[in-house]
Coordinates of C-alpha atoms and ligand atoms in Angstrom, one line a residue:
Chain A
M13 CA 18.6 -9.4 13.1
A14 CA 19.6 -11.0 16.4
Y15 CA 21.1 -8.8 19.0
S16 CA 23.8 -9.8 21.5
D17 CA 22.8 -10.2 25.1
K18 CA 24.8 -7.1 26.1
V19 CA 23.0 -4.9 23.5
I20 CA 19.7 -6.2 24.8
D21 CA 20.7 -5.6 28.4
H22 CA 21.8 -2.0 27.8
Y23 CA 18.8 -1.4 25.6
E24 CA 16.3 -2.7 28.2
N25 CA 18.1 -1.2 31.2
P26 CA 19.9 1.8 29.8
R27 CA 22.4 3.3 32.3
N28 CA 22.5 7.1 32.9
V29 CA 19.7 8.3 30.7
G30 CA 19.1 12.0 31.3
T31 CA 20.1 15.6 31.0
L32 CA 22.8 17.7 32.8
D33 CA 22.6 21.5 33.0
K34 CA 24.1 22.7 29.7
A35 CA 24.8 26.1 31.3
D36 CA 27.0 24.6 34.1
P37 CA 30.6 25.5 33.2
N38 CA 31.7 22.0 34.3
V39 CA 29.4 20.2 31.9
G40 CA 30.5 19.4 28.3
T41 CA 27.8 18.4 25.8
G42 CA 28.4 16.4 22.6
L43 CA 25.7 16.1 20.0
V44 CA 26.6 13.9 17.1
G45 CA 24.9 12.2 14.2
A46 CA 21.9 13.4 12.1
P47 CA 18.2 12.8 12.3
A48 CA 18.1 12.1 8.5
C49 CA 20.6 9.3 9.0
G50 CA 18.5 7.7 11.7
D51 CA 20.8 8.3 14.7
V52 CA 21.6 11.2 17.0
M53 CA 23.5 10.8 20.3
R54 CA 23.8 13.4 23.0
L55 CA 26.4 12.7 25.6
Q56 CA 26.9 15.1 28.6
L57 CA 29.9 14.9 30.9
K58 CA 30.3 16.6 34.2
I59 CA 34.0 17.2 34.6
S60 CA 35.7 18.4 37.8
D61 CA 38.3 21.2 37.8
E62 CA 40.9 18.4 38.3
G63 CA 39.8 16.9 35.0
I64 CA 37.9 13.9 36.5
I65 CA 34.6 12.8 34.8
E66 CA 32.2 12.8 37.8
D67 CA 29.0 12.2 36.0
A68 CA 27.7 11.2 32.5
K69 CA 24.3 11.3 31.0
F70 CA 23.0 10.4 27.5
K71 CA 20.0 10.6 25.3
T72 CA 19.9 8.8 22.0
F73 CA 17.7 8.7 19.0
G74 CA 18.7 5.6 17.1
C75 CA 18.4 1.8 16.9
G76 CA 19.0 -0.6 19.8
S77 CA 22.7 -0.8 19.1
A78 CA 23.1 3.0 19.1
I79 CA 21.3 3.2 22.4
A80 CA 23.4 0.4 23.9
S81 CA 26.6 2.0 22.6
S82 CA 25.8 5.3 24.3
S83 CA 24.7 3.6 27.5
L84 CA 27.9 1.6 27.6
V85 CA 30.2 4.6 27.2
T86 CA 28.5 6.5 30.0
E87 CA 29.5 3.7 32.3
W88 CA 33.0 3.5 31.0
V89 CA 33.9 7.2 31.3
K90 CA 32.6 7.8 34.8
G91 CA 35.6 8.2 37.2
K92 CA 38.0 8.4 34.3
T93 CA 40.2 11.4 33.6
V94 CA 39.6 13.4 30.5
D95 CA 42.8 12.0 28.9
Q96 CA 41.8 8.4 29.7
A97 CA 38.3 8.9 28.2
M98 CA 39.8 10.3 25.0
T99 CA 41.5 6.9 24.5
I100 CA 38.2 4.9 24.3
S101 CA 37.8 3.8 20.8
N102 CA 34.9 2.6 18.7
K103 CA 36.6 -0.8 18.4
D104 CA 36.4 -1.2 22.2
V105 CA 32.7 -0.5 22.1
A106 CA 32.0 -2.7 19.1
R107 CA 33.9 -5.6 20.7
E108 CA 32.2 -5.3 24.1
L109 CA 28.7 -5.2 22.5
A110 CA 29.6 -7.8 19.8
L111 CA 28.2 -5.4 17.1
P112 CA 27.8 -6.9 13.6
P113 CA 29.5 -5.0 10.7
V114 CA 26.3 -3.1 9.8
K115 CA 26.2 -1.6 13.3
I116 CA 29.8 -0.4 13.6
H117 CA 28.7 3.1 12.8
C118 CA 26.8 3.1 16.2
S119 CA 30.1 2.6 18.0
V120 CA 31.8 5.2 15.9
L121 CA 29.1 7.6 16.9
A122 CA 29.7 6.8 20.6
E123 CA 33.4 7.5 20.3
D124 CA 32.6 10.8 18.5
A125 CA 30.2 11.8 21.2
I126 CA 32.9 11.4 23.9
K127 CA 35.3 13.5 21.9
A128 CA 32.6 16.1 21.2
A129 CA 31.6 16.4 24.8
I130 CA 35.2 16.8 26.0
E131 CA 35.9 19.3 23.2
D132 CA 32.8 21.4 24.4
F133 CA 34.0 21.3 28.0
K134 CA 37.5 22.5 27.0
K135 CA 36.1 25.3 24.9
K136 CA 34.0 26.5 27.8
R137 CA 36.9 26.4 30.1
E138 CA 39.1 28.4 27.7
S139 CA 36.5 31.1 27.3
R140 CA 36.2 31.2 31.1
Q141 CA 39.9 31.6 31.5
Q142 CA 40.0 34.4 28.9
K143 CA 37.3 36.3 30.7
A144 CA 39.1 35.9 34.1
Chain B
M194 CA -6.1 -15.8 26.3
L195 CA -3.6 -13.6 24.4
K196 CA -0.9 -15.6 22.7
L197 CA 2.5 -14.1 22.2
P198 CA 4.2 -13.2 19.9
I199 CA 1.5 -11.5 17.9
Y200 CA 1.7 -11.5 14.1
M201 CA 0.8 -8.1 12.5
D202 CA 3.0 -8.2 9.4
N203 CA 0.4 -9.6 7.0
H204 CA 1.8 -7.6 4.0
A205 CA 5.0 -9.7 4.3
T206 CA 3.2 -12.9 4.3
T207 CA 0.0 -14.4 5.8
P208 CA -0.4 -17.6 7.8
M209 CA -2.2 -20.4 5.9
D210 CA -5.8 -20.8 6.6
P211 CA -6.4 -24.2 8.1
R212 CA -9.1 -24.9 5.5
V213 CA -6.4 -24.4 2.8
L214 CA -4.0 -26.8 4.4
E215 CA -6.8 -29.4 4.7
A216 CA -7.6 -29.0 1.0
M217 CA -3.9 -29.6 0.1
M218 CA -3.2 -32.6 2.3
P219 CA -4.4 -35.4 -0.1
Y220 CA -2.1 -33.9 -2.8
L221 CA 0.9 -34.2 -0.5
R222 CA 0.1 -37.8 0.2
E223 CA -1.8 -40.2 -2.0
D224 CA -2.7 -37.9 -4.9
F225 CA 0.8 -37.1 -5.8
G226 CA 0.5 -37.5 -9.6
N227 CA 2.0 -35.2 -12.2
A228 CA -0.7 -33.1 -13.8
A229 CA 1.0 -33.6 -17.2
S230 CA 0.7 -37.4 -17.1
R231 CA -2.0 -38.0 -19.6
N232 CA -2.3 -41.7 -19.5
H233 CA -3.1 -42.8 -16.0
P234 CA -5.5 -41.9 -13.2
F235 CA -2.8 -40.4 -11.0
G236 CA -2.2 -37.8 -13.7
W237 CA -5.9 -37.2 -14.4
K238 CA -6.6 -36.6 -10.7
A239 CA -3.8 -34.1 -10.4
E240 CA -4.9 -32.4 -13.6
A241 CA -8.5 -32.1 -12.4
A242 CA -7.3 -30.6 -9.2
V243 CA -5.2 -28.0 -11.0
E244 CA -8.0 -27.1 -13.3
Q245 CA -10.4 -26.7 -10.4
A246 CA -7.9 -24.4 -8.7
R247 CA -7.5 -22.4 -12.0
K248 CA -11.3 -21.8 -12.0
Q249 CA -11.2 -20.7 -8.3
V250 CA -8.5 -18.2 -8.9
A251 CA -10.1 -17.0 -12.1
A252 CA -13.4 -16.4 -10.4
L253 CA -11.7 -14.2 -7.8
I254 CA -10.6 -11.7 -10.4
G255 CA -13.4 -12.0 -13.0
A256 CA -11.3 -13.9 -15.5
S257 CA -11.7 -17.1 -17.5
D258 CA -9.7 -20.1 -16.3
K259 CA -7.9 -20.2 -19.7
E260 CA -6.3 -16.9 -19.0
L261 CA -4.3 -18.0 -16.0
V262 CA -0.7 -19.1 -16.0
F263 CA 0.5 -20.7 -12.7
T264 CA 4.0 -19.5 -11.6
S265 CA 6.2 -19.7 -8.5
G266 CA 4.8 -16.4 -7.1
A267 CA 4.4 -12.8 -7.9
T268 CA 8.1 -12.1 -8.4
E269 CA 8.1 -14.5 -11.3
S270 CA 4.7 -13.2 -12.5
D271 CA 6.0 -9.6 -12.6
N272 CA 9.1 -10.7 -14.5
L273 CA 7.1 -12.8 -17.0
A274 CA 4.6 -10.0 -17.7
I275 CA 7.2 -7.3 -18.3
K276 CA 9.9 -9.2 -20.0
G277 CA 7.4 -11.3 -21.9
V278 CA 5.6 -8.2 -23.3
V279 CA 8.9 -6.4 -24.1
E280 CA 10.2 -9.4 -26.0
F281 CA 7.0 -10.2 -27.8
Y282 CA 6.1 -6.6 -28.8
K283 CA 9.6 -5.4 -29.6
D284 CA 8.7 -4.4 -33.1
K285 CA 5.9 -2.2 -31.8
G286 CA 7.8 -0.1 -29.3
D287 CA 10.0 -0.4 -26.2
H288 CA 8.7 2.2 -23.7
I289 CA 7.4 1.2 -20.3
I290 CA 5.7 3.4 -17.8
T291 CA 5.7 2.4 -14.1
L292 CA 5.7 4.0 -10.7
K293 CA 8.5 4.9 -8.3
T294 CA 6.7 3.1 -5.5
E295 CA 6.3 -0.3 -7.3
H296 CA 7.6 -3.5 -5.7
K297 CA 11.3 -4.3 -6.5
A298 CA 10.1 -7.2 -8.6
V299 CA 8.7 -4.7 -11.1
L300 CA 11.4 -1.9 -10.6
D301 CA 14.4 -4.2 -10.9
T302 CA 13.0 -6.0 -13.9
C303 CA 12.6 -2.6 -15.5
K304 CA 16.1 -1.6 -14.5
R305 CA 17.5 -4.8 -16.1
L306 CA 15.7 -4.0 -19.4
E307 CA 17.1 -0.5 -19.4
R308 CA 20.6 -2.1 -19.0
V309 CA 20.0 -4.5 -21.8
R310 CA 19.0 -1.6 -24.0
Q311 CA 22.1 0.4 -23.0
E312 CA 24.4 -2.5 -23.6
R313 CA 22.9 -3.0 -27.0
L314 CA 23.3 0.7 -27.9
D315 CA 26.9 0.6 -26.7
E316 CA 27.6 -2.4 -29.0
L317 CA 26.0 -0.5 -31.9
K318 CA 28.2 2.5 -31.1
L319 CA 31.3 0.3 -31.1
M320 CA 30.4 -1.1 -34.5
R321 CA 29.7 2.4 -36.0
L322 CA 32.9 3.8 -34.5
A323 CA 34.9 0.9 -35.9
Q324 CA 33.5 1.8 -39.3
L325 CA 34.2 5.5 -39.0
T326 CA 37.7 5.3 -37.6
G327 CA 38.9 2.1 -39.1
A328 CA 40.8 1.6 -35.9
P329 CA 40.2 -0.6 -32.8
V330 CA 37.6 0.7 -30.4
S331 CA 36.7 -0.6 -27.0
R332 CA 34.5 0.2 -24.1
D333 CA 37.4 2.1 -22.6
N334 CA 37.5 4.8 -25.3
L335 CA 33.9 4.5 -26.3
A336 CA 32.7 7.6 -24.5
E337 CA 35.6 9.7 -25.7
L338 CA 35.2 8.6 -29.4
S339 CA 31.5 9.0 -29.3
I340 CA 31.9 12.6 -28.6
K341 CA 34.7 13.1 -31.0
H342 CA 32.6 11.7 -33.9
D343 CA 29.4 13.2 -32.6
L344 CA 27.6 9.9 -32.8
D345 CA 24.4 11.4 -31.4
S346 CA 23.9 13.2 -34.6
D347 CA 25.3 10.5 -36.9
P348 CA 22.4 9.5 -39.1
V349 CA 23.6 5.9 -39.5
Y350 CA 23.9 5.3 -35.8
R351 CA 20.6 7.0 -35.1
Q352 CA 18.9 4.7 -37.5
W353 CA 20.5 1.7 -35.9
A354 CA 19.5 2.9 -32.5
E355 CA 15.9 2.9 -33.5
M356 CA 15.9 -0.8 -34.2
P357 CA 14.6 -3.1 -31.4
T358 CA 17.3 -3.6 -28.7
G359 CA 15.6 -6.4 -26.7
G360 CA 15.6 -3.9 -23.8
A361 CA 13.4 -1.0 -22.9
R362 CA 13.2 2.6 -22.0
V363 CA 11.4 3.2 -18.7
T364 CA 9.6 6.2 -17.2
Y365 CA 9.3 6.0 -13.4
L366 CA 6.4 8.2 -12.5
E367 CA 6.4 10.2 -9.3
V368 CA 3.5 9.7 -6.9
E369 CA 1.6 12.4 -5.1
K370 CA 2.0 12.9 -1.3
D371 CA -0.8 10.5 -0.6
G372 CA 1.0 7.8 -2.6
R373 CA -1.5 8.0 -5.5
I374 CA -0.7 8.4 -9.2
D375 CA -1.8 11.6 -11.0
L376 CA -3.6 10.3 -14.1
K377 CA -2.6 13.4 -16.0
K378 CA 1.1 12.7 -15.5
L379 CA 0.5 9.1 -16.7
E380 CA -1.2 10.4 -19.8
A381 CA 1.5 12.9 -20.5
A382 CA 4.2 10.2 -20.2
M383 CA 2.5 8.0 -22.9
T384 CA 4.3 8.1 -26.3
D385 CA 3.7 6.2 -29.6
K386 CA 6.5 3.9 -28.4
T387 CA 4.8 3.0 -25.1
I388 CA 3.9 -0.7 -25.1
L389 CA 3.2 -1.3 -21.4
V390 CA 2.0 0.5 -18.3
S391 CA 2.8 -1.4 -15.0
I392 CA 1.1 -0.1 -12.0
M393 CA 0.2 -1.9 -8.8
L394 CA -3.3 -2.3 -7.3
A395 CA -2.1 -1.6 -3.7
N396 CA 1.2 -0.7 -2.2
N397 CA 2.9 -3.2 0.1
E398 CA 4.2 -0.5 2.5
I399 CA 1.6 2.2 2.8
G400 CA -1.4 0.3 1.4
T401 CA -2.3 3.0 -1.0
V402 CA -4.9 1.7 -3.6
Q403 CA -4.4 3.1 -7.1
P404 CA -7.2 4.1 -9.4
V405 CA -6.8 0.9 -11.5
A406 CA -10.1 1.2 -13.4
E407 CA -9.1 4.7 -14.6
I408 CA -5.6 3.6 -15.5
G409 CA -7.1 0.6 -17.5
K410 CA -9.5 2.9 -19.4
L411 CA -6.7 5.2 -20.4
C412 CA -4.4 2.4 -21.5
R413 CA -7.2 0.8 -23.5
Q414 CA -8.0 4.1 -25.3
R415 CA -4.3 4.5 -26.2
G416 CA -3.8 0.9 -27.2
I417 CA -1.2 0.3 -24.5
L418 CA -1.1 -2.9 -22.5
F419 CA -1.8 -2.6 -18.8
H420 CA 0.0 -4.9 -16.3
C421 CA -1.2 -4.7 -12.6
D422 CA 0.7 -6.2 -9.7
A423 CA -2.4 -7.0 -7.7
V424 CA -0.6 -8.9 -5.0
Q425 CA -1.5 -6.8 -2.0
G426 CA -5.0 -5.8 -3.0
I427 CA -6.5 -9.1 -4.1
G428 CA -9.1 -10.4 -1.7
K429 CA -9.0 -7.1 0.2
V430 CA -10.4 -4.6 -2.2
P431 CA -12.5 -5.2 -5.4
F432 CA -10.5 -6.2 -8.4
N433 CA -12.0 -7.3 -11.7
V434 CA -9.9 -7.6 -14.8
E435 CA -12.9 -7.1 -17.1
E436 CA -14.4 -4.0 -15.3
M437 CA -10.9 -2.5 -14.9
N438 CA -9.5 -3.3 -18.4
V439 CA -6.5 -5.1 -17.0
D440 CA -4.4 -7.0 -19.6
L441 CA -2.0 -8.7 -17.3
A442 CA -2.2 -9.2 -13.5
S443 CA 0.3 -10.7 -11.0
I444 CA -1.1 -12.6 -8.0
T445 CA 0.6 -14.6 -5.2
S446 CA -0.9 -17.1 -2.9
H447 CA 1.0 -16.4 0.3
K448 CA -0.5 -13.0 0.8
M449 CA -4.0 -14.4 0.8
Y450 CA -3.7 -17.2 3.3
G451 CA -2.4 -19.8 0.9
P452 CA 1.0 -21.5 0.7
K453 CA 4.2 -19.9 -0.4
G454 CA 6.0 -20.5 -3.7
V455 CA 2.9 -20.4 -5.9
G456 CA 1.2 -17.6 -7.8
A457 CA -0.3 -16.7 -11.2
L458 CA -0.1 -14.4 -14.1
Y459 CA -3.4 -13.4 -15.7
V460 CA -3.0 -13.0 -19.4
R461 CA -6.0 -11.6 -21.3
R462 CA -7.4 -13.6 -24.2
K463 CA -9.9 -11.0 -25.7
P464 CA -8.4 -9.0 -27.2
R465 CA -5.5 -11.4 -27.1
V466 CA -2.3 -10.4 -25.2
R467 CA 0.9 -12.3 -26.1
I468 CA 4.0 -12.8 -24.0
A469 CA 7.2 -14.6 -24.7
P470 CA 8.1 -17.2 -22.0
I471 CA 11.1 -16.6 -19.7
I472 CA 11.4 -20.3 -18.8
D473 CA 11.7 -22.8 -21.5
G474 CA 11.0 -26.5 -21.3
G475 CA 8.2 -29.0 -21.6
G476 CA 5.7 -26.4 -22.7
H477 CA 3.4 -26.4 -19.7
E478 CA 0.9 -23.7 -19.2
R479 CA 0.3 -23.3 -22.9
G480 CA 4.0 -22.7 -23.5
M481 CA 4.1 -19.6 -21.3
R482 CA 5.6 -21.3 -18.2
S483 CA 7.3 -24.6 -18.4
G484 CA 7.9 -26.8 -15.4
T485 CA 6.0 -29.5 -13.6
L486 CA 3.1 -27.9 -11.7
N487 CA 3.3 -27.8 -7.9
V488 CA -0.1 -29.5 -7.6
A489 CA -0.6 -29.3 -3.8
A490 CA 0.4 -25.7 -3.6
I491 CA -1.9 -24.9 -6.6
V492 CA -4.8 -26.6 -4.9
G493 CA -4.1 -24.6 -1.7
F494 CA -3.9 -21.4 -3.8
G495 CA -7.3 -22.2 -5.4
K496 CA -8.9 -22.8 -2.0
A497 CA -7.4 -19.6 -0.7
A498 CA -8.8 -17.7 -3.7
E499 CA -12.3 -19.2 -3.1
L500 CA -12.3 -18.3 0.5
A501 CA -11.1 -14.7 -0.4
R502 CA -13.9 -14.4 -2.9
L503 CA -16.6 -15.6 -0.4
E504 CA -15.3 -13.8 2.6
M505 CA -13.8 -10.6 1.3
A506 CA -16.8 -8.4 2.0
D507 CA -17.2 -9.3 5.7
E508 CA -13.5 -9.5 6.3
S509 CA -12.7 -6.1 4.9
V510 CA -15.3 -4.5 7.2
R511 CA -13.9 -6.3 10.2
L512 CA -10.3 -5.4 9.3
L513 CA -11.2 -1.8 8.7
R514 CA -12.8 -1.6 12.1
L515 CA -9.7 -3.1 13.8
R516 CA -7.4 -0.8 11.8
E517 CA -9.3 2.2 12.8
K518 CA -9.3 1.1 16.4
L519 CA -5.6 0.7 16.3
R520 CA -5.1 4.1 14.6
K521 CA -7.3 6.0 17.0
G522 CA -6.0 4.2 20.0
I523 CA -2.5 5.2 19.2
M524 CA -3.2 8.7 17.9
D525 CA -5.4 9.7 20.8
Q526 CA -2.7 8.9 23.3
L527 CA 0.5 10.1 21.5
D528 CA 1.4 13.4 20.0
M529 CA 3.5 14.0 16.9
V530 CA 2.4 10.9 15.1
T531 CA 1.6 10.9 11.4
V532 CA 0.0 8.4 9.1
N533 CA 1.9 7.8 5.8
G534 CA -0.2 7.4 2.6
S535 CA -3.8 8.1 1.7
M536 CA -6.4 7.4 4.4
E537 CA -9.2 7.4 1.8
H538 CA -7.7 5.0 -0.7
R539 CA -6.1 2.5 1.6
L540 CA -6.1 -1.3 2.2
P541 CA -8.4 -1.9 5.2
G542 CA -5.7 -3.8 7.1
N543 CA -2.8 -1.4 6.6
L544 CA -1.5 1.2 9.0
N545 CA 1.8 2.9 8.3
I546 CA 2.7 5.5 10.9
S547 CA 5.7 7.6 11.8
F548 CA 6.4 8.2 15.5
A549 CA 8.5 11.4 15.4
Y550 CA 11.8 11.4 17.3
V551 CA 11.8 7.6 17.8
E552 CA 13.8 5.3 15.6
G553 CA 11.9 2.5 13.9
E554 CA 14.2 -0.4 14.7
A555 CA 14.6 0.6 18.3
L556 CA 10.8 0.7 18.5
M557 CA 10.5 -2.8 16.9
M558 CA 13.0 -4.0 19.5
A559 CA 10.9 -2.5 22.2
I560 CA 7.7 -4.3 20.9
K561 CA 9.5 -7.5 20.3
D562 CA 6.3 -9.5 21.1
V563 CA 4.6 -7.9 18.1
A564 CA 5.8 -8.7 14.6
V565 CA 5.7 -5.6 12.3
S566 CA 8.0 -3.9 9.8
S567 CA 9.7 -0.6 9.7
G568 CA 10.8 1.8 6.9
S569 CA 13.9 2.5 8.9
A570 CA 17.2 1.9 7.1
C571 CA 18.4 -0.1 10.0
T572 CA 16.1 -3.0 9.0
S573 CA 17.6 -3.4 5.6
A574 CA 21.1 -4.1 4.3
S575 CA 21.3 -0.6 2.7
L576 CA 21.4 2.4 4.9
E577 CA 18.7 4.2 3.0
P578 CA 15.2 4.4 4.5
S579 CA 12.2 3.2 2.6
Y580 CA 12.1 4.4 -1.0
V581 CA 8.3 4.2 -1.0
L582 CA 8.1 6.7 1.9
R583 CA 10.7 8.9 0.3
A584 CA 8.8 8.9 -3.0
C585 CA 5.7 10.2 -1.1
G586 CA 7.8 13.1 0.2
V587 CA 8.1 11.7 3.7
E588 CA 11.3 13.3 5.2
E589 CA 14.1 10.9 5.9
E590 CA 13.9 11.4 9.6
L591 CA 10.2 10.4 9.6
A592 CA 10.9 7.5 7.3
H593 CA 13.3 6.2 9.9
S594 CA 10.6 6.5 12.5
S595 CA 7.9 4.5 10.6
I596 CA 6.2 1.3 11.5
R597 CA 4.0 -0.7 9.2
F598 CA 1.2 -2.7 10.8
G599 CA -0.5 -5.3 8.5
L600 CA -3.7 -6.6 10.1
G601 CA -5.0 -9.9 8.7
R602 CA -7.7 -12.6 9.0
F603 CA -6.4 -14.0 12.2
N604 CA -5.8 -10.8 14.2
T605 CA -8.3 -10.2 17.1
E606 CA -9.6 -7.2 18.9
E607 CA -7.8 -8.3 22.0
E608 CA -4.5 -8.2 20.2
V609 CA -5.2 -4.7 18.9
D610 CA -5.9 -3.6 22.4
F611 CA -2.7 -5.1 23.6
V612 CA -0.7 -3.5 20.8
I613 CA -2.2 0.0 21.4
K614 CA -1.1 -0.1 25.0
L615 CA 2.3 -1.5 24.2
M616 CA 2.9 1.1 21.5
V617 CA 2.0 4.0 23.8
D618 CA 4.2 2.8 26.6
K619 CA 7.2 2.1 24.4
V620 CA 7.0 5.2 22.3
N621 CA 6.8 7.3 25.5
R622 CA 9.8 5.4 27.0
L623 CA 11.9 5.9 23.9
R624 CA 11.0 9.5 23.6
E625 CA 12.2 10.0 27.2
M626 CA 15.5 8.8 25.9
S627 CA 15.4 10.8 22.7
P628 CA 17.5 14.1 22.6
L629 CA 15.4 15.1 19.6
Y630 CA 12.1 14.9 21.5
E631 CA 13.6 16.9 24.3
M632 CA 14.8 19.6 21.9
A633 CA 11.5 19.7 20.1
K634 CA 9.6 20.1 23.3
E635 CA 11.9 23.0 24.3
G636 CA 10.9 24.6 21.0
I637 CA 14.2 24.2 19.2
D638 CA 13.9 24.0 15.5
L639 CA 15.7 20.8 14.6
K640 CA 16.2 22.0 11.0
S641 CA 18.3 25.0 12.3
I642 CA 20.9 22.7 13.7
E643 CA 24.0 21.8 11.6
W644 CA 24.1 18.0 12.0
T645 CA 27.2 16.0 11.4
A646 CA 26.0 13.5 8.8
H647 CA 28.1 10.4 8.7
Ligands
LIG122 C1 3.4 -5.8 -4.3 C2 4.2 -7.0 -4.4 N1 4.6 -7.6 -5.5 C3 5.3 -8.7 -5.6 C4 5.7 -9.4 -4.5 C5 6.5 -10.7 -4.6 O1 5.7 -11.8 -4.4 P1 6.3 -13.2 -4.2 O2 6.8 -13.2 -2.8 O3 5.2 -14.2 -4.4 O4 7.4 -13.4 -5.2 C6 5.3 -8.9 -3.2 C7 5.6 -9.6 -2.0 O5 6.7 -9.4 -1.4 C8 4.5 -7.7 -3.2 O6 4.1 -7.2 -2.0

């Protein structure tokens, strides 16, 4: 299967690979997918108290398109507000990377990862507020 | 000098040996005759070339030249062997035994024969229900009415159902963890209706070599025909139809350094094995396979067979040494790497390994200068990982992480050195990017996590 230039670029020079401190109250972690299905994405977002995404890191087990999808969304979410990030859809990712139909699930996973990370952050904040 | 890209996918196909191409050339140019033209020198020359090739291929497998039928390749040979036997011996029985790890050319042929039988049984049920109810029946109410009239214990229907259907019942045997058949399971599956056992010589993904001689012996004792898809093992490991009691064997030229689109089916003469043709026409190949022979390709196939026979002993030693170098080079430098399939009973050029926590397609993309295959779902149209690895009990996750190397005649030591270094670099790079590797290193049990399957 031939890959688009953008997939190859993100795959060969992935942006923002890495790990943020899970214990940091400002870090939300999204872990989506399943090893048995051949792809797992972990997206971590560092979100300021004002709701701005200050940093994003990912690690992905999956094919080239899955790696490229996660790399792309880390670039997109940085500097955005949580609400803006929530509007990123898999279609945007698929279009930007010119994913073929069999790879659409990779972009779906990237969207899910953003939502899961934000969800995790919100949960953390709630439990913090309850304690306070 | 190392030339890129490097071809290490010799189970998919092999490059043509230059000596093969040379042998073919005259038959693509001036010696273009039809081997069936009996009344002029063009035809005679073509026929002589075909007959020489037939001898060369026969010599490779210990057969007589009269026992070979040229085909378009092993897919056709597998179809012809199985469908041909089922049709010819339909009055004797209709049960086939095969393996879950066979090539699709065998498995899907068996599946079609099962469908044919099922459709025939449905027709019989419709006829019987029409008799019993005197009312119109159709496939829509077939299931419902079958239960209502308890057709399964209806003596008339049961008698009809015992008549030949033109299809077959099939047992797909499990393999052991190392990919090998358990002969006791094979024996236990044999019934008085079993007419054919179809088991391959060597597997195309994991290179596992089956105990063909023992299988042949067992089949012979029980009076059951034995078909062997010998495609991957021929010219790599010993294969002799006499010593191994093989009744039918499929071969293809393009996996042994010959041209594509040509193969053969070996059909035993003593004791005589009969098959019904699946292609009708001018009655070529003693009526078993009509169609004008592809003379140039057959000549190339013959030459390739001769080279395989003469060079197999040396070549397999060399390939085994390269394969072991590749295996050790990778395994000494990377942890959490497992070999799939038996190490003991394995094609010398095959290495199928899973690199845990790295996905196969991503790895192939990383080593784009090296042509290999993966059992990862991502490389196929379906989203299922390799059915062969799954049948050997390899977990889905590790099936997704598998790479198949197929070393061949033209691979060099220098290439192997290059590939070892590349694999180590790229696996390490992808593991740095893998959340699973990080979690495993932290001691997290990945099985304890509730994954969101999609
Ligand atoms: C074990 C086995 N059987 C059959 C075939 C089909 O052979 P062909 O490509 O000649 O139709 C192959 C090759 O793909 C194979 O590996």
